[in-house]
C-alpha atoms as a printed R data frame, in Angstrom:
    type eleno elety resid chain resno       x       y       z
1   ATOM     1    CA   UNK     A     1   9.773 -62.494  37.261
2   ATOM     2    CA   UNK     A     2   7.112 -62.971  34.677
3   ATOM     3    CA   UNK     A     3   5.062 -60.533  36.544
4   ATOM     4    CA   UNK     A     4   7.199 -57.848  36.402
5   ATOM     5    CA   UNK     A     5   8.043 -58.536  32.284
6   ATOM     6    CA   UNK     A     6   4.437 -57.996  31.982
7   ATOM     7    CA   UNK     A     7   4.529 -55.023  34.077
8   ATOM     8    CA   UNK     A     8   7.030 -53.829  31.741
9   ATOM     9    CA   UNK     A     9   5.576 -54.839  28.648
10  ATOM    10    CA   UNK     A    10   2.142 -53.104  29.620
11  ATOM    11    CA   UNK     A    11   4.228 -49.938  30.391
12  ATOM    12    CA   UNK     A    12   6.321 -50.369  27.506
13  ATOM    13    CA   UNK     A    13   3.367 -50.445  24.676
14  ATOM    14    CA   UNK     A    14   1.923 -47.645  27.031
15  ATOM    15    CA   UNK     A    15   4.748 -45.805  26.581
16  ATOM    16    CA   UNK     A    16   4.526 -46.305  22.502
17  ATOM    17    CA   UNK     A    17   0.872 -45.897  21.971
18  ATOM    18    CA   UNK     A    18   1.410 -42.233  23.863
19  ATOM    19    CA   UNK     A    19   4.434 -41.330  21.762
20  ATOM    20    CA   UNK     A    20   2.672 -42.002  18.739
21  ATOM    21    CA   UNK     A    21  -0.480 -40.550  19.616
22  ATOM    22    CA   UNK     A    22   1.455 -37.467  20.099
23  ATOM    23    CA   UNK     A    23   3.712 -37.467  17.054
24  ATOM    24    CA   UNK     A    24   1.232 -37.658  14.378
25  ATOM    25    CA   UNK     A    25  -0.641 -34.876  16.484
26  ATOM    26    CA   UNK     A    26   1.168 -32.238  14.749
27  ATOM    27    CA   UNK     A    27   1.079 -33.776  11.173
28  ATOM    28    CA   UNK     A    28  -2.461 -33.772  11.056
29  ATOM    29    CA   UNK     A    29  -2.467 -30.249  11.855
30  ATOM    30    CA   UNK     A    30   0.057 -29.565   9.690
31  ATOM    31    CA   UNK     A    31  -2.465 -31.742   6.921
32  ATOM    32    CA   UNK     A    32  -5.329 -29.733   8.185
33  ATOM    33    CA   UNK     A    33  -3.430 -26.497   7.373
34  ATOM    34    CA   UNK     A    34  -2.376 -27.610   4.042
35  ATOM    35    CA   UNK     A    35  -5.777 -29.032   3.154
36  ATOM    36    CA   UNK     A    36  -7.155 -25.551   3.905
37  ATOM    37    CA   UNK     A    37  -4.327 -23.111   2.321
38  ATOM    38    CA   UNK     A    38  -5.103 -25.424  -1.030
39  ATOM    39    CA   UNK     A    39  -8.889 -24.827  -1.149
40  ATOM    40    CA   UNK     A    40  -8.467 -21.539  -0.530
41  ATOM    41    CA   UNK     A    41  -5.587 -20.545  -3.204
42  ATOM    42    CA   UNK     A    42  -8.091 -22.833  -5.549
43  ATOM    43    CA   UNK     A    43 -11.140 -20.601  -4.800
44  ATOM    44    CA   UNK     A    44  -9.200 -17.796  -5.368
45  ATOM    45    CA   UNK     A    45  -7.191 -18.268  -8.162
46  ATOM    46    CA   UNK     A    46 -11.159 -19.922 -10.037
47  ATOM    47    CA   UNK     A    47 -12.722 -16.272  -8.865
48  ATOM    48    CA   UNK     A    48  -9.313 -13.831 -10.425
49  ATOM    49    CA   UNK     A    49  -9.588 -16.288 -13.536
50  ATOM    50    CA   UNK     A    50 -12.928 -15.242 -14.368
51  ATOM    51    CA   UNK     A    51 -13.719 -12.042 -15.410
52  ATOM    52    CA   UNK     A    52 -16.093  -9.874 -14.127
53  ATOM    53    CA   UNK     A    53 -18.945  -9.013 -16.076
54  ATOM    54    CA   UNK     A    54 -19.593  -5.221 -14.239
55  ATOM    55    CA   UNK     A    55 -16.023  -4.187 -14.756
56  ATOM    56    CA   UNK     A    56 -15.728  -1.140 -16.162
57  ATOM    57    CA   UNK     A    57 -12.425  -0.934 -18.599
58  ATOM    58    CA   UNK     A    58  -9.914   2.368 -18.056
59  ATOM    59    CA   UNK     A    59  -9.669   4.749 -20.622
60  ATOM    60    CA   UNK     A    60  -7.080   5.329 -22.089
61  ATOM    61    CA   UNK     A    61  -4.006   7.659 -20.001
62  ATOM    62    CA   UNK     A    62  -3.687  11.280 -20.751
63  ATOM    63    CA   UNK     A    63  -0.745  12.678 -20.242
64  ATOM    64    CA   UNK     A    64   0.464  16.655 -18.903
65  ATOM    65    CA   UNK     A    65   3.228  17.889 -18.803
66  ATOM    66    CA   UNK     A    66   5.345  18.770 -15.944
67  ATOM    67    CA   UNK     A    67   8.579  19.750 -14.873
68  ATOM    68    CA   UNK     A    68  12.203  17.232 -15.491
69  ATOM    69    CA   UNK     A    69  12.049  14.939 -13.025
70  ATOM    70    CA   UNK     A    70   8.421  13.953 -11.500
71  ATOM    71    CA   UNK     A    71   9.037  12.256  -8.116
72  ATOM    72    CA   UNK     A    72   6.202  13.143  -6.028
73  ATOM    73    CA   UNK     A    73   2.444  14.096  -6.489
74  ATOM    74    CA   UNK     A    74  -0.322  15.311  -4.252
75  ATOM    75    CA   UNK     A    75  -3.795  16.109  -4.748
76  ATOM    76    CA   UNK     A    76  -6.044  19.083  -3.268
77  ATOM    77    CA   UNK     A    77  -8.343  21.674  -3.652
78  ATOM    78    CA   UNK     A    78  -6.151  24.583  -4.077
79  ATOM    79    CA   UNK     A    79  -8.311  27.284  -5.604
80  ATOM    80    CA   UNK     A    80 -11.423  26.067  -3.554
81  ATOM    81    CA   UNK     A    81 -14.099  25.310  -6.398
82  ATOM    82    CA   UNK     A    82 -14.818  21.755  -5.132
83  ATOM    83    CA   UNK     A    83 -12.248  19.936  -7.755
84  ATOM    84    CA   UNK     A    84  -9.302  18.246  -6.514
85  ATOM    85    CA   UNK     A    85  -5.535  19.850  -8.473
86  ATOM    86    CA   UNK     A    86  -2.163  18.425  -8.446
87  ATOM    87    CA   UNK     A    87   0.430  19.581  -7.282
88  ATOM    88    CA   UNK     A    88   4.119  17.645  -8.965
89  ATOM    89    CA   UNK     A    89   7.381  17.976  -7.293
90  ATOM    90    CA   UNK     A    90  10.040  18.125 -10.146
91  ATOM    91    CA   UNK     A    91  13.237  16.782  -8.695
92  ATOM    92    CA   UNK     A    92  15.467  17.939 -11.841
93  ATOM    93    CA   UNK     A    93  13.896  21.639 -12.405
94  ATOM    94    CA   UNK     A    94  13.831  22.484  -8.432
95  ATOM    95    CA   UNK     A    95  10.039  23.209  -8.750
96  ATOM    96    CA   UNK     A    96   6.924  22.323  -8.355
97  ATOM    97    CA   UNK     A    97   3.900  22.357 -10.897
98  ATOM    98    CA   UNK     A    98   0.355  22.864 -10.584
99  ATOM    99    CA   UNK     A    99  -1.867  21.875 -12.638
100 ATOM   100    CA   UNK     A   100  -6.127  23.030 -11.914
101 ATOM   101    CA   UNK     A   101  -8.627  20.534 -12.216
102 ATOM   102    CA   UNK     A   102 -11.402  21.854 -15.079
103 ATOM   103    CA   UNK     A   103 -14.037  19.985 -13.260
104 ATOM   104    CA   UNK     A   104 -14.457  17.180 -15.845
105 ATOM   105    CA   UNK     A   105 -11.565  14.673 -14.542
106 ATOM   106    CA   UNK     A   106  -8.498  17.180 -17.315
107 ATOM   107    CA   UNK     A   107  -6.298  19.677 -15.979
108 ATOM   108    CA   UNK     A   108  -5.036  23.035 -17.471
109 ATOM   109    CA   UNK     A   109  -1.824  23.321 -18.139
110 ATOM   110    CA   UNK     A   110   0.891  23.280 -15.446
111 ATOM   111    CA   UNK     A   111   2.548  26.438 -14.026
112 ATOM   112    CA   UNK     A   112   5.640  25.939 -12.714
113 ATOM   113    CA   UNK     A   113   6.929  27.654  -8.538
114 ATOM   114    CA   UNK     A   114  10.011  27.644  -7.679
115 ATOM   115    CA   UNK     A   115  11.644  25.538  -4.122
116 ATOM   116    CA   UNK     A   116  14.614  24.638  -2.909
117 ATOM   117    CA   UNK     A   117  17.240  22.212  -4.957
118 ATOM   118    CA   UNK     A   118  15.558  18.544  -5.417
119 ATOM   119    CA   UNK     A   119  12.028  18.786  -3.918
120 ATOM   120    CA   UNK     A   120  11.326  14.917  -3.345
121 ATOM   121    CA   UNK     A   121   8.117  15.119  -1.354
122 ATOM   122    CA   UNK     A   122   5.196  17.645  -0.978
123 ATOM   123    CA   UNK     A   123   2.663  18.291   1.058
124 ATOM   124    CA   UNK     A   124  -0.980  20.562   0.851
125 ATOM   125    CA   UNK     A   125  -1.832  22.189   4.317
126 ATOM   126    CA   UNK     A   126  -3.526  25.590   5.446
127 ATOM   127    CA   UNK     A   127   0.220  26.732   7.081
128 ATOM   128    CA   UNK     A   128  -1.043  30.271   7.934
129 ATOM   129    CA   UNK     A   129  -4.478  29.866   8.863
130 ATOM   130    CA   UNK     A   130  -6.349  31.781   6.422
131 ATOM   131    CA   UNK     A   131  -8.079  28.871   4.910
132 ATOM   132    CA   UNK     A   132  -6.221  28.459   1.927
133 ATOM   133    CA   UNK     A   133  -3.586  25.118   1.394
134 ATOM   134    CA   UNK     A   134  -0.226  26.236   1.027
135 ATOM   135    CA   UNK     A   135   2.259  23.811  -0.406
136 ATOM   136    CA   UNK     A   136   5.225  22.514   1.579
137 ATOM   137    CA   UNK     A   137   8.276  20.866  -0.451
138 ATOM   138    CA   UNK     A   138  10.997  18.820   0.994
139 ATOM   139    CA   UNK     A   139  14.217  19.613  -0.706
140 ATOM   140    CA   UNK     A   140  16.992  16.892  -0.623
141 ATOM   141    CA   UNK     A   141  20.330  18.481  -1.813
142 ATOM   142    CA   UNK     A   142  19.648  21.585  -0.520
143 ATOM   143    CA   UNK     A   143  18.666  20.289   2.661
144 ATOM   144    CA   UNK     A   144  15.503  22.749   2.883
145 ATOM   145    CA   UNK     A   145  12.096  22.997   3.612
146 ATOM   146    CA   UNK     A   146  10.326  25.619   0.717
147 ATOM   147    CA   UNK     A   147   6.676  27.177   2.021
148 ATOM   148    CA   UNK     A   148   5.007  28.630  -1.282
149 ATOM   149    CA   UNK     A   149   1.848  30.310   0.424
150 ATOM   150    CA   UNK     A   150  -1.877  30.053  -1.339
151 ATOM   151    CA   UNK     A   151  -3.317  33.696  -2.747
152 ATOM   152    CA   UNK     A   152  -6.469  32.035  -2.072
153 ATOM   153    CA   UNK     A   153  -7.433  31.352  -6.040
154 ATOM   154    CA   UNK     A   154  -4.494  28.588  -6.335
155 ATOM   155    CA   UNK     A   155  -1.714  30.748  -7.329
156 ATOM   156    CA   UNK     A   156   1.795  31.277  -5.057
């Protein structure tokens, strides 16, 4: 009988010694996780902290007008001299308005093209293949699609 006690005891610490082995498994990868996350977050947060001696500040904003209602903005070259223009969808004033880049990072003066009621989104695309990017408006309450086609020097 004392045999098999011993038997059992030998099993029975066995048993425990695998069981904890295994349970503290996952908390030191769980340690090893959190050790890591909080050097990390500390490297980072010691490098935003700083600042950086080659940044450049913004100037300040200039602001153009546009239509009532600016929800949506795209840029392209719409009277193909190299600059990039916007093109504004005014939600409130069912339009859109273009404004030409001068070539020096200011824009003229916006001229306003009619769409369909709402115009949320736009889009710049050659539609008809002649080279030139039309402008494509996607018109919410009137449940329309408006094509205003390019007369090749960015006017529609």
């Amino acid at each position: 009988m004392l045999l098999i006690l011993d038997s059992y005891c030998e099993e029975s610490i066995w048993t425990t010694k695998q069981s904890i082995y295994f349970n503290t498994k996952p908390l030191f990868i769980i340690f090893l996780f959190l050790a890591l996350f909080l050097t990390l977050s500390n490297v980072l947060y010691s490098q935003s902290s700083q600042p950086n001696p080659d940044s450049i500040p913004f100037a300040p904003a200039v602001n153009y007008s546009t239509g009532d209602g600016p929800i949506s903005i795209f840029y392209a070259d719409l009277d193909k001299d190299g600059d990039l223009d916007l093109v504004v969808a005014n939600e409130r004033d069912n339009n859109v308005s273009v404004l030409k880049n001068n070539g020096d990072g200011t824009f003229q003066p916006k001229v306003d093209y009619a769409t369909g009621n709402c115009p949320i989104s736009l889009f710049c695309a050659d539609l008809d293949g002649d080279s030139d990017l039309d402008i494509a408006t996607a018109n919410y309450s009137s449940h329309t699609v408006s094509i205003l086609k390019n007369n090749g020097d960015g006017t529609f």
